[in-house]
Amino acid sequence: CNTVSSVTWKNVCFPRHPGPLSIKCVLRGQAVYETDSMRYLVTPDSYLALNAGQEYSGFIEGSEEAETLTLFFAPGFAEEMLRS
């Protein structure tokens, strides 16, 4: 099933892990996500799409809370959309 997660964070670190196809958004504040090759700063005027199986880590630092919104897509969702 597809999932939407909306959370408010302050000073949190997400250890490196593989994830499903997802779109990371920030509604307030900022978050940093890192893959093998890049570091991405996600703010309210940007978003980050990660492929299924992509390993990444992330963190939110500072005195300001960040509100994030992430769309997680079920395995095979993108392939099913292409077929239809």
Coordinates of C-alpha atoms in Angstrom, one line a residue:
C1 CA 0.0 0.0 0.0
N2 CA 1.1 3.6 -0.5
T3 CA 1.7 5.7 2.7
V4 CA 1.9 9.3 3.6
S5 CA 3.8 10.4 6.6
S6 CA 3.7 13.9 8.1
V7 CA 5.9 14.5 11.1
T8 CA 7.4 17.4 13.1
W9 CA 11.0 16.9 14.0
K10 CA 13.7 18.6 16.0
N11 CA 17.4 17.4 16.1
V12 CA 16.9 14.0 14.6
C13 CA 19.2 11.7 12.6
F14 CA 18.0 8.9 10.3
P15 CA 20.7 6.2 9.9
R16 CA 21.6 5.0 6.4
H17 CA 19.0 2.5 5.1
P18 CA 17.4 1.5 1.8
G19 CA 13.9 2.8 1.2
P20 CA 10.9 2.4 -1.1
L21 CA 10.2 4.8 -4.0
S22 CA 9.5 8.0 -2.1
I23 CA 9.1 11.8 -2.4
K24 CA 10.5 13.8 0.5
C25 CA 9.0 17.3 1.2
V26 CA 9.5 19.9 3.9
L27 CA 6.6 22.1 4.9
R28 CA 8.5 24.1 7.5
G29 CA 12.3 24.3 8.2
Q30 CA 14.8 22.2 6.3
A31 CA 16.1 18.6 6.2
V32 CA 19.3 17.1 4.7
Y33 CA 19.4 13.7 3.0
E34 CA 22.6 12.0 1.8
T35 CA 23.1 9.2 -0.7
D36 CA 26.4 7.7 -1.9
S37 CA 27.0 10.5 -4.4
M38 CA 25.2 13.6 -3.1
R39 CA 23.9 15.7 -0.2
Y40 CA 20.5 17.2 -0.7
L41 CA 19.0 20.2 1.2
V42 CA 15.2 20.0 1.2
T43 CA 13.3 23.1 2.0
P44 CA 9.7 24.2 1.5
D45 CA 10.5 25.3 -2.1
S46 CA 12.0 21.9 -3.1
Y47 CA 11.5 18.2 -2.9
L48 CA 13.6 15.0 -3.2
A49 CA 12.5 11.8 -5.1
L50 CA 14.4 8.6 -4.1
N51 CA 14.2 5.4 -6.1
A52 CA 13.2 2.1 -4.6
G53 CA 16.1 0.5 -2.9
Q54 CA 18.1 3.7 -2.8
E55 CA 20.2 3.9 0.3
Y56 CA 20.1 7.2 2.1
S57 CA 20.5 8.9 5.5
G58 CA 19.2 12.2 6.8
F59 CA 19.2 14.7 9.5
I60 CA 17.4 17.7 10.9
E61 CA 19.5 20.0 13.1
G62 CA 19.1 23.3 14.9
S63 CA 16.8 25.1 17.2
E64 CA 13.9 25.3 14.7
E65 CA 11.5 22.4 14.3
A66 CA 11.0 21.0 10.8
E67 CA 7.8 19.6 9.5
T68 CA 8.2 16.9 6.8
L69 CA 5.8 15.2 4.5
T70 CA 6.9 12.0 2.8
L71 CA 5.0 9.9 0.2
F72 CA 6.0 6.3 0.2
F73 CA 5.0 4.2 -2.8
A74 CA 4.4 0.4 -2.6
P75 CA 6.8 -1.9 -4.4
G76 CA 5.8 -2.2 -8.1
F77 CA 3.7 1.0 -8.0
A78 CA 5.7 2.9 -10.7
E79 CA 5.8 -0.2 -13.0
E80 CA 2.0 -0.6 -12.6
M81 CA 1.5 3.1 -13.5
L82 CA 3.6 2.6 -16.6
R83 CA 1.6 -0.4 -17.7
S84 CA -1.7 1.5 -17.4

